[in-house]
């Protein structure tokens, strides 16, 4: 995930405020009707998938167009796996499988060569989540000549376990994988939370204690840092140069969400241990920050950017992940359902009311679920978040995620991703040692360019 790029579609906002013809009636959502929820999800999905061009001739398969980054495409495919799971609609399944397969490398992991120079641990984790969801929900298997969903998730786990870093802060994953990327000296909660969640889900699915041990290790490390507080606030991250002692205290929905999902999986894996019940309850309380009392305490808001209108292209999607993971938590840690479901219901109603913009002829969803009319915001993140919270209200209608010995069909490869560590090769012209001949040639070229510029200046001045 990359630096902030603000998007403020002020023309859309103005149109919404003036009540122009761009504003249509909101999605009709009856949470008491399974079919109504499915219809609403289908409508929002159609709007979301118009952003994806990878199934069009000449476009890059598995990628979203600018300004959206690689990680968000993986998150979108995960959302589409869940769309199929909730609705049974297989319309997009082939597109989803093709997109996921297109972003694996020859090493059978989610480190394609078109991304390895900029890919972060958090980015890779979101693609692993999509594969893990496909395994847990029995999404149709990939072609026989491709790695299985489970093997892809295992490959990412093994690669990230190898990146565990003890050079500062006592452990943890760095944000970035490669040292030339900004953020390499930063240890952030979403990278470590992603690894924690992936390990916990693999433990539950496979029954392999090694994964649970890594999840425990990651949680224990987080507790030694100021990234998680006694009140289960999850801060963004901390700089290694200060030994992670001075955290950036900004809080995002997906940070607490990813730890909630991991803790709930470990609660399930340990057959209801008190330790993981306590942590699940604590993290659930930590989510309350994102359900402001001024809106009744049940409507989700990205408090760090939404009220100020400062969300970048990534951040409007974060509510999708908290919605998805809260819903899943009710299945694998059922004691949470009475707390979670009222929030998912109220937020879904708010999201449906925001889905009342039609600048492109189809229903477009906004960002501010606490208001009853479209706020003029548009983007794949807005669509993804609305879809996630709406379809999450079908959670009681679907079967719980499977495991390897209880209904799972995806066959794993525990050794996936354990080959030689990836190296990134740059063009030799860019990396070879500079010689004296290079320096001399550069000097001559510089002299010629300067001479040309001076001659042009002289000619212009004479002409004047």
Steps between C-alpha positions, in 0.01 A plus 500: 500500500632834401499867603183706519335623184191705577193466284227759527244471221354844575280504193329183619456644848353821358263302281388296798438811706306671223288193436577478129396219273812306600336404829260207490318306768712300740524122492197345659626273775276284716727323749218260583506368142786283377410578140499874566851481644618292204344745253668793671834318504465423128434864419800624698721226356416606147605853585822379660603276213467783247830625646675176403626494141716188517245293309507740205721453195844649541466570872712352781328198655472519878580871530288807560564813295662809649469647757443168678791294629570130461394398850150636449441265207575205728258640757237540228535135394465393864180703512378322188573157650275606788237632259475153347496344848213715619285512188584189299539721193787356293488769229843636590675180611706455184615862512600459865699182438674646197589815692645310795695260280642786295673647805698197612863464403702209367574426868128438555448791735353849489821674401456562128792666328283798411474582872810373680683834484226673703312221681454520877420228751152643549438502124595135469283411799183627333556269204563215743171583674320455167656157452429405862137604463472292184629196690278555805185566299556221243518742209548297179857373478752650256596307184697180573826649372483786751576502875203448730344780702639355820850460357502866393410610852764270644763642264435852624509386862836325453652798322384743767615276786846512343483881507449517878746768601684529832740780408278750682189504718557141612331342200210555264468554127613812324243682293699465179673192366787669317737751655478757221132565568381774732366333811768231524600642840138500623318217674128539455196332644338399174806303386533324836124468538478352153763240587325431832164453332640280223680278752186469713282408203754245378510349849123464504481360146790254517519422872876552479634641827794670326265763363342553841845539655585777253169671570576486873849633437367791299239589761755477781734727306225756441436509874865589564462807279282810540311404183223341706370648824334350805171629356569312175559811296714406200733777384628524145869423547835616632841599365782257559754777561326561835474126567123529442466706818308790344198368309298690246173499694265529205241220502338329201210257482699230326773490766273401786300292252788281393594424861136430587479248215821332611398483866160355412664229288732412787203488738341250262823306446556464876140384555405814687804577713455778755814675375366552150148571621643783710698639209205467261274684744763768555555557129126515442482776760786666315285526189254731677714799405375449145131511597464856631238567766377804309355264239347261751812291561428247226593668169857448387726792416868525402563757769858586399402646163127478426374798705776721360451385142868412481487129413736395222431236235574210737318602815134491383543122465605441860143475630450205264754298694371580847146415381613171347709396799236597755247285315739203487570543870134433580533155341820382664454681831119501531497680837575820305187493282275703730753783499596486134177446311322824605801691368504314170127555458507872572809552287348305211188716506718810498713367214192418293375857539838624375463286188287758324739666258493420131764700312569208269148373462526241780465521873809656657569477872637780713710490813304663784262238634366734768321722246191407306598638159795436273802705607639525146798275569584228252759227477563130521563530873156648557340222293700229677411625847130528420497153347680348796275639770180431307575137416642437848139503618464158336755349738239300690377348172830343391715217631806574711843488333617143442821337617723236343328220693150648495393562143803678355606398148809719450816293535799675649875502466667574835833556321365762262702820501806344665730521199789746471417852612384720215751736346397786279708561192526849360616588151882453495533840335351652816706303750847445348798681649569844354840505320742782417389471140139558609606810693701632207214440261258671736733798519520530122122469467448765767741735321321449169159564655622813677668621183179453307300689760748789508504516122119506490494778760752704299303454178173602667659808656652605163167444329327722754 
